[in-house]
Amino acid sequence: MDSGPVRTIARLFATVGTSDYLGESVSQASHMLQAAALAEAARVSPALIAAALLHDVGHFTGVITGRGPMRGTDNRHSDAGADWLAQWFAPDVTEPVRLHVAAKRYLCAVEPGYLDTLSPASVRTLRIQGGPMSPREATAFEAEPAAGAALRLRRWDDAANDPAAKVPPFGHFEPVLRRLVRYRGVAGATR
Ligand code: FE
């Protein structure tokens, strides 16, 4: 049996991924597949498509960290997801995931009108996530190497709540993931 990370992730999409996306009208899996489809349509790098696809794996917290599921809160899902993905993926995949919540807080601080475009659920979690960034935090965010990628990911994240959207199946993105998987110090391991 193929027990590599891509199979593991596929199983998560097929199981816990079918639950609600924090009060939105789409499932978590559909939301992430929509984000990946938007990234693909924007013709960005495979790594950034993968980041869009995987940006909320941290919401699968019960599975990947052993902690209980979230209840309308944000228990650092961006860090949890990025750390989990770092077992197999390089920083060009993991760091936009890590910074996608920070990107929301950044845009709330620097872009007039951005907050008004957010879904009610996203506005609700903003407060728990620290609210809009201070000027000092925004400057620090801009200095992050993955800031630009995280901002692009954030736009797809915000747009990926359409219950009527036709999303590609997870399998559509599997080849992209398989090419990106790497193991620290283990060449040619099962992908
Ligand atoms: Fe999301």
Short mmCIF file of N, CA and C and ligand atoms in Angstrom, two decimals:
data_model
loop_
_atom_site.label_atom_id
_atom_site.label_comp_id
_atom_site.label_asym_id
_atom_site.label_seq_id
_atom_site.Cartn_x
_atom_site.Cartn_y
_atom_site.Cartn_z
N MET A 1 0.84 -1.19 0.00
CA MET A 1 0.00 0.00 0.00
C MET A 1 0.88 1.25 0.00
N ASP A 2 0.46 2.22 -0.77
CA ASP A 2 1.20 3.48 -0.82
C ASP A 2 0.88 4.30 0.43
N SER A 3 1.89 4.44 1.28
CA SER A 3 1.64 5.17 2.52
C SER A 3 2.39 6.50 2.55
N GLY A 4 2.76 6.99 1.37
CA GLY A 4 3.50 8.25 1.31
C GLY A 4 2.63 9.43 1.69
N PRO A 5 3.27 10.59 1.79
CA PRO A 5 2.55 11.79 2.24
C PRO A 5 1.40 12.20 1.33
N VAL A 6 1.53 11.98 0.04
CA VAL A 6 0.46 12.42 -0.85
C VAL A 6 -0.80 11.59 -0.61
N ARG A 7 -0.60 10.28 -0.35
CA ARG A 7 -1.76 9.43 0.00
C ARG A 7 -2.36 9.87 1.34
N THR A 8 -1.47 10.18 2.28
CA THR A 8 -1.95 10.62 3.60
C THR A 8 -2.80 11.89 3.46
N ILE A 9 -2.31 12.82 2.67
CA ILE A 9 -3.03 14.09 2.48
C ILE A 9 -4.34 13.84 1.73
N ALA A 10 -4.30 12.96 0.74
CA ALA A 10 -5.51 12.63 -0.01
C ALA A 10 -6.58 12.07 0.93
N ARG A 11 -6.16 11.23 1.87
CA ARG A 11 -7.12 10.65 2.82
C ARG A 11 -7.71 11.73 3.72
N LEU A 12 -6.89 12.70 4.12
CA LEU A 12 -7.42 13.79 4.94
C LEU A 12 -8.48 14.58 4.18
N PHE A 13 -8.22 14.86 2.93
CA PHE A 13 -9.20 15.59 2.12
C PHE A 13 -10.51 14.80 2.03
N ALA A 14 -10.38 13.48 1.93
CA ALA A 14 -11.57 12.64 1.72
C ALA A 14 -12.32 12.38 3.02
N THR A 15 -11.70 12.63 4.15
CA THR A 15 -12.35 12.31 5.43
C THR A 15 -12.67 13.59 6.20
N VAL A 16 -11.73 14.07 7.02
CA VAL A 16 -12.03 15.27 7.80
C VAL A 16 -12.24 16.50 6.92
N GLY A 17 -11.70 16.47 5.72
CA GLY A 17 -11.85 17.61 4.81
C GLY A 17 -13.28 17.86 4.37
N THR A 18 -14.13 16.88 4.54
CA THR A 18 -15.52 17.05 4.11
C THR A 18 -16.36 17.81 5.15
N SER A 19 -15.76 18.12 6.30
CA SER A 19 -16.51 18.88 7.31
C SER A 19 -16.57 20.35 6.93
N ASP A 20 -17.42 21.09 7.61
CA ASP A 20 -17.63 22.51 7.31
C ASP A 20 -16.34 23.31 7.44
N TYR A 21 -16.20 24.35 6.62
CA TYR A 21 -15.06 25.23 6.73
C TYR A 21 -15.48 26.41 7.61
N LEU A 22 -15.36 26.22 8.91
CA LEU A 22 -15.53 27.30 9.88
C LEU A 22 -16.67 28.27 9.57
N GLY A 23 -17.84 27.72 9.41
CA GLY A 23 -18.99 28.59 9.24
C GLY A 23 -19.20 29.07 7.81
N GLU A 24 -18.31 28.68 6.88
CA GLU A 24 -18.53 29.04 5.48
C GLU A 24 -19.48 28.01 4.88
N SER A 25 -19.93 28.27 3.66
CA SER A 25 -20.91 27.38 3.05
C SER A 25 -20.26 26.30 2.19
N VAL A 26 -18.97 26.14 2.29
CA VAL A 26 -18.28 25.07 1.56
C VAL A 26 -17.52 24.19 2.56
N SER A 27 -17.21 22.97 2.13
CA SER A 27 -16.41 22.10 3.00
C SER A 27 -14.96 22.58 2.98
N GLN A 28 -14.20 22.13 3.95
CA GLN A 28 -12.78 22.51 3.97
C GLN A 28 -12.06 22.02 2.72
N ALA A 29 -12.39 20.81 2.29
CA ALA A 29 -11.73 20.27 1.10
C ALA A 29 -12.08 21.10 -0.13
N SER A 30 -13.36 21.42 -0.28
CA SER A 30 -13.78 22.21 -1.43
C SER A 30 -13.11 23.58 -1.41
N HIS A 31 -13.03 24.18 -0.23
CA HIS A 31 -12.38 25.48 -0.08
C HIS A 31 -10.91 25.42 -0.54
N MET A 32 -10.20 24.41 -0.11
CA MET A 32 -8.78 24.30 -0.45
C MET A 32 -8.59 23.95 -1.94
N LEU A 33 -9.47 23.13 -2.46
CA LEU A 33 -9.39 22.80 -3.89
C LEU A 33 -9.70 24.04 -4.74
N GLN A 34 -10.66 24.85 -4.29
CA GLN A 34 -10.95 26.10 -5.00
C GLN A 34 -9.74 27.03 -4.99
N ALA A 35 -9.10 27.15 -3.84
CA ALA A 35 -7.92 28.02 -3.73
C ALA A 35 -6.83 27.53 -4.69
N ALA A 36 -6.64 26.21 -4.75
CA ALA A 36 -5.62 25.65 -5.64
C ALA A 36 -5.97 25.89 -7.11
N ALA A 37 -7.25 25.77 -7.44
CA ALA A 37 -7.68 26.00 -8.82
C ALA A 37 -7.45 27.45 -9.22
N LEU A 38 -7.67 28.37 -8.29
CA LEU A 38 -7.43 29.79 -8.56
C LEU A 38 -5.93 30.04 -8.76
N ALA A 39 -5.11 29.39 -7.95
CA ALA A 39 -3.66 29.52 -8.10
C ALA A 39 -3.22 28.97 -9.46
N GLU A 40 -3.76 27.81 -9.81
CA GLU A 40 -3.39 27.20 -11.09
C GLU A 40 -3.79 28.11 -12.25
N ALA A 41 -4.97 28.71 -12.16
CA ALA A 41 -5.44 29.60 -13.22
C ALA A 41 -4.56 30.84 -13.33
N ALA A 42 -3.92 31.21 -12.23
CA ALA A 42 -3.02 32.37 -12.22
C ALA A 42 -1.63 32.01 -12.73
N ARG A 43 -1.43 30.73 -13.08
CA ARG A 43 -0.18 30.25 -13.65
C ARG A 43 1.03 30.54 -12.77
N VAL A 44 0.86 30.28 -11.50
CA VAL A 44 1.98 30.47 -10.58
C VAL A 44 2.80 29.18 -10.49
N SER A 45 3.83 29.18 -9.68
CA SER A 45 4.72 28.03 -9.57
C SER A 45 3.99 26.83 -8.97
N PRO A 46 4.47 25.61 -9.27
CA PRO A 46 3.87 24.43 -8.64
C PRO A 46 3.89 24.53 -7.11
N ALA A 47 4.95 25.09 -6.56
CA ALA A 47 5.04 25.20 -5.10
C ALA A 47 3.92 26.08 -4.54
N LEU A 48 3.59 27.15 -5.26
CA LEU A 48 2.54 28.04 -4.75
C LEU A 48 1.15 27.44 -4.97
N ILE A 49 1.00 26.66 -6.03
CA ILE A 49 -0.26 25.92 -6.21
C ILE A 49 -0.43 24.93 -5.04
N ALA A 50 0.65 24.25 -4.71
CA ALA A 50 0.60 23.29 -3.60
C ALA A 50 0.28 24.01 -2.28
N ALA A 51 0.89 25.18 -2.09
CA ALA A 51 0.62 25.95 -0.86
C ALA A 51 -0.85 26.32 -0.78
N ALA A 52 -1.43 26.73 -1.92
CA ALA A 52 -2.85 27.08 -1.93
C ALA A 52 -3.70 25.86 -1.59
N LEU A 53 -3.33 24.72 -2.18
CA LEU A 53 -4.08 23.48 -1.94
C LEU A 53 -4.04 23.06 -0.47
N LEU A 54 -2.90 23.30 0.16
CA LEU A 54 -2.66 22.76 1.50
C LEU A 54 -2.75 23.81 2.61
N HIS A 55 -3.17 25.03 2.28
CA HIS A 55 -3.00 26.14 3.23
C HIS A 55 -3.74 25.93 4.55
N ASP A 56 -4.83 25.19 4.54
CA ASP A 56 -5.59 25.00 5.79
C ASP A 56 -5.46 23.60 6.37
N VAL A 57 -4.43 22.84 6.00
CA VAL A 57 -4.32 21.50 6.60
C VAL A 57 -4.19 21.61 8.12
N GLY A 58 -3.75 22.76 8.60
CA GLY A 58 -3.68 22.96 10.04
C GLY A 58 -5.04 22.92 10.72
N HIS A 59 -6.12 23.08 9.92
CA HIS A 59 -7.46 22.94 10.50
C HIS A 59 -7.78 21.48 10.82
N PHE A 60 -7.03 20.58 10.21
CA PHE A 60 -7.25 19.16 10.49
C PHE A 60 -6.48 18.81 11.77
N THR A 61 -6.59 19.66 12.76
CA THR A 61 -5.69 19.58 13.90
C THR A 61 -5.79 18.26 14.66
N GLY A 62 -7.00 17.77 14.82
CA GLY A 62 -7.15 16.53 15.57
C GLY A 62 -6.33 15.42 14.95
N VAL A 63 -6.22 15.45 13.63
CA VAL A 63 -5.51 14.40 12.92
C VAL A 63 -4.01 14.65 12.93
N ILE A 64 -3.61 15.89 12.69
CA ILE A 64 -2.17 16.09 12.47
C ILE A 64 -1.42 16.51 13.73
N THR A 65 -2.12 16.95 14.77
CA THR A 65 -1.39 17.32 15.98
C THR A 65 -1.86 16.53 17.20
N GLY A 66 -2.98 15.81 17.05
CA GLY A 66 -3.49 15.06 18.18
C GLY A 66 -4.35 15.91 19.11
N ARG A 67 -4.43 17.22 18.81
CA ARG A 67 -5.27 18.09 19.63
C ARG A 67 -6.72 18.04 19.14
N GLY A 68 -7.61 18.53 19.95
CA GLY A 68 -9.02 18.53 19.60
C GLY A 68 -9.30 19.48 18.45
N PRO A 69 -10.46 19.31 17.82
CA PRO A 69 -10.82 20.19 16.72
C PRO A 69 -11.11 21.61 17.20
N MET A 70 -11.05 22.57 16.29
CA MET A 70 -11.33 23.94 16.64
C MET A 70 -12.83 24.15 16.74
N ARG A 71 -13.22 25.07 17.58
CA ARG A 71 -14.62 25.45 17.71
C ARG A 71 -14.72 26.96 17.49
N GLY A 72 -14.71 27.38 16.26
CA GLY A 72 -14.88 28.79 15.97
C GLY A 72 -13.73 29.65 16.44
N THR A 73 -12.60 29.03 16.65
CA THR A 73 -11.43 29.80 17.07
C THR A 73 -10.29 29.49 16.10
N ASP A 74 -9.18 30.16 16.31
CA ASP A 74 -8.04 29.89 15.45
C ASP A 74 -6.86 29.51 16.33
N ASN A 75 -6.60 28.22 16.44
CA ASN A 75 -5.51 27.79 17.31
C ASN A 75 -4.21 27.65 16.51
N ARG A 76 -3.79 28.74 15.92
CA ARG A 76 -2.52 28.79 15.19
C ARG A 76 -2.48 27.73 14.10
N HIS A 77 -3.55 27.67 13.31
CA HIS A 77 -3.61 26.63 12.29
C HIS A 77 -2.56 26.85 11.20
N SER A 78 -2.13 28.07 11.01
CA SER A 78 -1.14 28.31 9.96
C SER A 78 0.21 27.71 10.35
N ASP A 79 0.61 27.90 11.61
CA ASP A 79 1.88 27.31 12.08
C ASP A 79 1.79 25.79 12.14
N ALA A 80 0.66 25.30 12.66
CA ALA A 80 0.50 23.84 12.78
C ALA A 80 0.58 23.19 11.40
N GLY A 81 -0.08 23.79 10.43
CA GLY A 81 -0.07 23.24 9.08
C GLY A 81 1.31 23.29 8.46
N ALA A 82 1.96 24.44 8.58
CA ALA A 82 3.28 24.61 7.97
C ALA A 82 4.30 23.64 8.59
N ASP A 83 4.24 23.49 9.90
CA ASP A 83 5.19 22.59 10.58
C ASP A 83 4.96 21.14 10.14
N TRP A 84 3.71 20.78 10.01
CA TRP A 84 3.39 19.40 9.58
C TRP A 84 3.87 19.17 8.14
N LEU A 85 3.63 20.13 7.29
CA LEU A 85 4.01 19.99 5.88
C LEU A 85 5.53 19.99 5.70
N ALA A 86 6.25 20.61 6.64
CA ALA A 86 7.71 20.70 6.52
C ALA A 86 8.40 19.34 6.60
N GLN A 87 7.66 18.32 7.00
CA GLN A 87 8.23 16.96 6.95
C GLN A 87 8.59 16.58 5.52
N TRP A 88 7.85 17.13 4.57
CA TRP A 88 7.96 16.66 3.19
C TRP A 88 8.16 17.76 2.15
N PHE A 89 7.85 19.00 2.54
CA PHE A 89 7.87 20.06 1.54
C PHE A 89 8.84 21.17 1.94
N ALA A 90 9.38 21.82 0.93
CA ALA A 90 10.37 22.88 1.13
C ALA A 90 9.67 24.18 1.54
N PRO A 91 10.48 25.17 1.93
CA PRO A 91 9.89 26.44 2.40
C PRO A 91 9.03 27.16 1.35
N ASP A 92 9.28 26.91 0.07
CA ASP A 92 8.43 27.61 -0.91
C ASP A 92 6.99 27.10 -0.89
N VAL A 93 6.77 25.94 -0.27
CA VAL A 93 5.41 25.45 -0.01
C VAL A 93 4.96 25.83 1.40
N THR A 94 5.82 25.59 2.37
CA THR A 94 5.39 25.72 3.77
C THR A 94 5.26 27.18 4.24
N GLU A 95 6.11 28.08 3.74
CA GLU A 95 6.11 29.42 4.34
C GLU A 95 4.93 30.28 3.92
N PRO A 96 4.45 30.19 2.67
CA PRO A 96 3.19 30.90 2.38
C PRO A 96 2.03 30.37 3.23
N VAL A 97 2.04 29.06 3.53
CA VAL A 97 1.02 28.50 4.42
C VAL A 97 1.15 29.13 5.81
N ARG A 98 2.39 29.18 6.29
CA ARG A 98 2.63 29.74 7.64
C ARG A 98 2.15 31.19 7.73
N LEU A 99 2.33 31.93 6.63
CA LEU A 99 2.06 33.38 6.69
C LEU A 99 0.68 33.77 6.18
N HIS A 100 -0.18 32.81 5.86
CA HIS A 100 -1.44 33.24 5.22
C HIS A 100 -2.41 33.92 6.19
N VAL A 101 -2.30 33.63 7.46
CA VAL A 101 -3.11 34.37 8.44
C VAL A 101 -2.49 35.75 8.68
N ALA A 102 -1.17 35.80 8.77
CA ALA A 102 -0.48 37.09 8.91
C ALA A 102 -0.81 37.99 7.72
N ALA A 103 -0.94 37.40 6.53
CA ALA A 103 -1.24 38.19 5.33
C ALA A 103 -2.62 38.85 5.46
N LYS A 104 -3.55 38.15 6.07
CA LYS A 104 -4.88 38.76 6.30
C LYS A 104 -4.76 39.94 7.26
N ARG A 105 -4.04 39.74 8.34
CA ARG A 105 -3.86 40.83 9.32
C ARG A 105 -3.11 42.01 8.69
N TYR A 106 -2.17 41.69 7.79
CA TYR A 106 -1.42 42.75 7.10
C TYR A 106 -2.34 43.55 6.18
N LEU A 107 -3.12 42.83 5.37
CA LEU A 107 -4.00 43.52 4.42
C LEU A 107 -5.06 44.36 5.14
N CYS A 108 -5.53 43.87 6.28
CA CYS A 108 -6.49 44.66 7.07
C CYS A 108 -5.86 45.98 7.52
N ALA A 109 -4.55 45.96 7.74
CA ALA A 109 -3.86 47.16 8.22
C ALA A 109 -3.53 48.13 7.10
N VAL A 110 -3.18 47.60 5.92
CA VAL A 110 -2.61 48.50 4.90
C VAL A 110 -3.55 48.76 3.72
N GLU A 111 -4.58 47.93 3.54
CA GLU A 111 -5.41 48.10 2.35
C GLU A 111 -6.82 48.57 2.73
N PRO A 112 -7.13 49.84 2.45
CA PRO A 112 -8.46 50.34 2.77
C PRO A 112 -9.53 49.50 2.06
N GLY A 113 -10.56 49.12 2.79
CA GLY A 113 -11.65 48.37 2.19
C GLY A 113 -11.48 46.87 2.21
N TYR A 114 -10.26 46.40 2.50
CA TYR A 114 -10.04 44.94 2.46
C TYR A 114 -10.91 44.22 3.48
N LEU A 115 -10.98 44.76 4.67
CA LEU A 115 -11.75 44.13 5.74
C LEU A 115 -13.20 43.90 5.31
N ASP A 116 -13.75 44.86 4.54
CA ASP A 116 -15.15 44.76 4.11
C ASP A 116 -15.37 43.62 3.13
N THR A 117 -14.29 43.11 2.51
CA THR A 117 -14.43 42.04 1.53
C THR A 117 -14.41 40.66 2.21
N LEU A 118 -14.06 40.63 3.47
CA LEU A 118 -13.92 39.33 4.14
C LEU A 118 -15.28 38.75 4.50
N SER A 119 -15.35 37.43 4.52
CA SER A 119 -16.58 36.75 4.93
C SER A 119 -16.79 36.98 6.42
N PRO A 120 -18.03 36.87 6.88
CA PRO A 120 -18.30 37.03 8.32
C PRO A 120 -17.43 36.11 9.19
N ALA A 121 -17.22 34.88 8.73
CA ALA A 121 -16.41 33.94 9.53
C ALA A 121 -14.97 34.42 9.61
N SER A 122 -14.49 34.99 8.52
CA SER A 122 -13.10 35.46 8.48
C SER A 122 -12.92 36.70 9.35
N VAL A 123 -13.94 37.54 9.39
CA VAL A 123 -13.90 38.71 10.27
C VAL A 123 -13.92 38.25 11.73
N ARG A 124 -14.71 37.21 12.00
CA ARG A 124 -14.82 36.70 13.36
C ARG A 124 -13.47 36.18 13.86
N THR A 125 -12.77 35.45 13.00
CA THR A 125 -11.50 34.87 13.45
C THR A 125 -10.39 35.92 13.52
N LEU A 126 -10.57 37.03 12.81
CA LEU A 126 -9.52 38.06 12.79
C LEU A 126 -9.15 38.52 14.21
N ARG A 127 -10.16 38.69 15.04
CA ARG A 127 -9.92 39.20 16.39
C ARG A 127 -9.06 38.20 17.19
N ILE A 128 -9.42 36.92 17.04
CA ILE A 128 -8.67 35.88 17.74
C ILE A 128 -7.23 35.81 17.22
N GLN A 129 -7.08 36.13 15.94
CA GLN A 129 -5.76 36.04 15.32
C GLN A 129 -4.90 37.27 15.62
N GLY A 130 -5.44 38.25 16.32
CA GLY A 130 -4.63 39.40 16.70
C GLY A 130 -5.08 40.71 16.09
N GLY A 131 -6.13 40.67 15.26
CA GLY A 131 -6.63 41.90 14.64
C GLY A 131 -5.67 42.44 13.60
N PRO A 132 -5.97 43.62 13.02
CA PRO A 132 -5.07 44.21 12.04
C PRO A 132 -3.67 44.43 12.62
N MET A 133 -2.65 44.29 11.78
CA MET A 133 -1.28 44.48 12.26
C MET A 133 -1.01 45.92 12.65
N SER A 134 -0.12 46.08 13.62
CA SER A 134 0.41 47.41 13.94
C SER A 134 1.39 47.78 12.83
N PRO A 135 1.72 49.07 12.71
CA PRO A 135 2.72 49.46 11.70
C PRO A 135 4.03 48.68 11.84
N ARG A 136 4.45 48.46 13.06
CA ARG A 136 5.69 47.71 13.29
C ARG A 136 5.56 46.27 12.79
N GLU A 137 4.42 45.65 13.08
CA GLU A 137 4.20 44.28 12.61
C GLU A 137 4.14 44.23 11.08
N ALA A 138 3.52 45.23 10.48
CA ALA A 138 3.41 45.25 9.02
C ALA A 138 4.79 45.36 8.37
N THR A 139 5.66 46.17 8.95
CA THR A 139 7.02 46.30 8.43
C THR A 139 7.77 44.98 8.53
N ALA A 140 7.60 44.31 9.65
CA ALA A 140 8.25 43.01 9.84
C ALA A 140 7.71 41.99 8.84
N PHE A 141 6.41 42.03 8.60
CA PHE A 141 5.81 41.10 7.64
C PHE A 141 6.40 41.32 6.24
N GLU A 142 6.53 42.57 5.84
CA GLU A 142 7.05 42.88 4.50
C GLU A 142 8.46 42.34 4.31
N ALA A 143 9.20 42.19 5.39
CA ALA A 143 10.58 41.70 5.30
C ALA A 143 10.66 40.18 5.19
N GLU A 144 9.56 39.49 5.37
CA GLU A 144 9.56 38.01 5.26
C GLU A 144 9.77 37.61 3.80
N PRO A 145 10.67 36.67 3.55
CA PRO A 145 10.91 36.26 2.15
C PRO A 145 9.64 35.76 1.45
N ALA A 146 8.75 35.14 2.21
CA ALA A 146 7.54 34.57 1.60
C ALA A 146 6.34 35.52 1.65
N ALA A 147 6.56 36.77 1.99
CA ALA A 147 5.43 37.69 2.15
C ALA A 147 4.62 37.84 0.86
N GLY A 148 5.32 38.01 -0.26
CA GLY A 148 4.62 38.19 -1.53
C GLY A 148 3.79 36.97 -1.89
N ALA A 149 4.36 35.79 -1.70
CA ALA A 149 3.63 34.55 -1.99
C ALA A 149 2.44 34.40 -1.06
N ALA A 150 2.62 34.76 0.19
CA ALA A 150 1.53 34.65 1.17
C ALA A 150 0.38 35.59 0.82
N LEU A 151 0.71 36.76 0.30
CA LEU A 151 -0.35 37.71 -0.08
C LEU A 151 -1.14 37.18 -1.27
N ARG A 152 -0.44 36.57 -2.22
CA ARG A 152 -1.16 35.98 -3.35
C ARG A 152 -2.08 34.86 -2.87
N LEU A 153 -1.52 34.00 -2.02
CA LEU A 153 -2.31 32.90 -1.46
C LEU A 153 -3.55 33.44 -0.73
N ARG A 154 -3.37 34.52 0.00
CA ARG A 154 -4.48 35.09 0.78
C ARG A 154 -5.64 35.50 -0.13
N ARG A 155 -5.33 36.04 -1.30
CA ARG A 155 -6.41 36.47 -2.22
C ARG A 155 -7.21 35.27 -2.69
N TRP A 156 -6.52 34.17 -2.97
CA TRP A 156 -7.24 32.96 -3.41
C TRP A 156 -8.02 32.38 -2.24
N ASP A 157 -7.43 32.40 -1.06
CA ASP A 157 -8.11 31.93 0.14
C ASP A 157 -9.43 32.68 0.32
N ASP A 158 -9.37 34.00 0.22
CA ASP A 158 -10.56 34.83 0.44
C ASP A 158 -11.63 34.58 -0.63
N ALA A 159 -11.19 34.22 -1.83
CA ALA A 159 -12.13 34.04 -2.95
C ALA A 159 -12.69 32.62 -3.02
N ALA A 160 -12.19 31.73 -2.21
CA ALA A 160 -12.48 30.30 -2.37
C ALA A 160 -13.60 29.80 -1.47
N ASN A 161 -14.66 30.58 -1.39
CA ASN A 161 -15.80 30.18 -0.56
C ASN A 161 -17.10 30.12 -1.36
N ASP A 162 -16.99 29.82 -2.63
CA ASP A 162 -18.15 29.81 -3.52
C ASP A 162 -18.79 28.43 -3.53
N PRO A 163 -19.99 28.32 -2.96
CA PRO A 163 -20.62 26.99 -2.91
C PRO A 163 -20.97 26.45 -4.29
N ALA A 164 -21.04 27.32 -5.29
CA ALA A 164 -21.40 26.88 -6.64
C ALA A 164 -20.18 26.56 -7.50
N ALA A 165 -18.99 26.79 -6.97
CA ALA A 165 -17.78 26.59 -7.78
C ALA A 165 -17.60 25.11 -8.12
N LYS A 166 -17.19 24.86 -9.36
CA LYS A 166 -16.83 23.50 -9.75
C LYS A 166 -15.35 23.33 -9.44
N VAL A 167 -15.04 22.43 -8.55
CA VAL A 167 -13.64 22.24 -8.18
C VAL A 167 -13.10 20.95 -8.78
N PRO A 168 -11.82 20.98 -9.17
CA PRO A 168 -11.20 19.74 -9.64
C PRO A 168 -11.06 18.76 -8.47
N PRO A 169 -11.04 17.48 -8.73
CA PRO A 169 -10.83 16.52 -7.63
C PRO A 169 -9.40 16.62 -7.11
N PHE A 170 -9.19 16.11 -5.92
CA PHE A 170 -7.85 16.16 -5.33
C PHE A 170 -6.82 15.53 -6.26
N GLY A 171 -7.22 14.46 -6.93
CA GLY A 171 -6.30 13.75 -7.82
C GLY A 171 -5.69 14.62 -8.90
N HIS A 172 -6.41 15.67 -9.27
CA HIS A 172 -5.89 16.59 -10.29
C HIS A 172 -4.56 17.20 -9.85
N PHE A 173 -4.41 17.39 -8.55
CA PHE A 173 -3.21 18.06 -8.03
C PHE A 173 -2.15 17.09 -7.53
N GLU A 174 -2.47 15.81 -7.52
CA GLU A 174 -1.51 14.84 -6.97
C GLU A 174 -0.15 14.86 -7.68
N PRO A 175 -0.12 14.95 -9.02
CA PRO A 175 1.21 14.98 -9.68
C PRO A 175 2.04 16.18 -9.24
N VAL A 176 1.38 17.32 -9.03
CA VAL A 176 2.10 18.52 -8.57
C VAL A 176 2.72 18.23 -7.20
N LEU A 177 1.94 17.64 -6.32
CA LEU A 177 2.45 17.35 -4.97
C LEU A 177 3.59 16.34 -5.02
N ARG A 178 3.41 15.30 -5.82
CA ARG A 178 4.43 14.24 -5.85
C ARG A 178 5.79 14.77 -6.30
N ARG A 179 5.75 15.71 -7.24
CA ARG A 179 7.03 16.27 -7.71
C ARG A 179 7.69 17.15 -6.66
N LEU A 180 6.90 17.67 -5.74
CA LEU A 180 7.45 18.59 -4.74
C LEU A 180 7.91 17.90 -3.46
N VAL A 181 7.46 16.67 -3.26
CA VAL A 181 7.79 15.98 -2.01
C VAL A 181 9.29 15.70 -1.93
N ARG A 182 9.84 15.96 -0.80
CA ARG A 182 11.24 15.61 -0.55
C ARG A 182 11.36 15.17 0.90
N TYR A 183 12.30 14.30 1.12
CA TYR A 183 12.54 13.83 2.48
C TYR A 183 13.92 14.28 2.88
N ARG A 184 14.01 14.77 4.09
CA ARG A 184 15.34 15.17 4.57
C ARG A 184 16.25 13.96 4.60
N GLY A 185 17.22 13.93 3.71
CA GLY A 185 18.25 12.89 3.78
C GLY A 185 17.85 11.54 3.24
N VAL A 186 16.65 11.42 2.67
CA VAL A 186 16.22 10.13 2.13
C VAL A 186 15.87 10.31 0.66
N ALA A 187 16.77 9.91 -0.19
CA ALA A 187 16.53 10.05 -1.62
C ALA A 187 15.70 8.89 -2.14
N GLY A 188 14.79 9.21 -3.02
CA GLY A 188 14.03 8.16 -3.71
C GLY A 188 13.03 7.41 -2.84
N ALA A 189 12.64 8.02 -1.71
CA ALA A 189 11.64 7.37 -0.85
C ALA A 189 10.27 7.44 -1.51
N THR A 190 9.36 6.64 -0.99
CA THR A 190 8.01 6.59 -1.56
C THR A 190 7.34 7.96 -1.51
N ARG A 191 6.78 8.38 -2.64
CA ARG A 191 6.06 9.65 -2.66
C ARG A 191 4.57 9.40 -2.78
FE FE B 1 -8.53 29.14 3.99
#
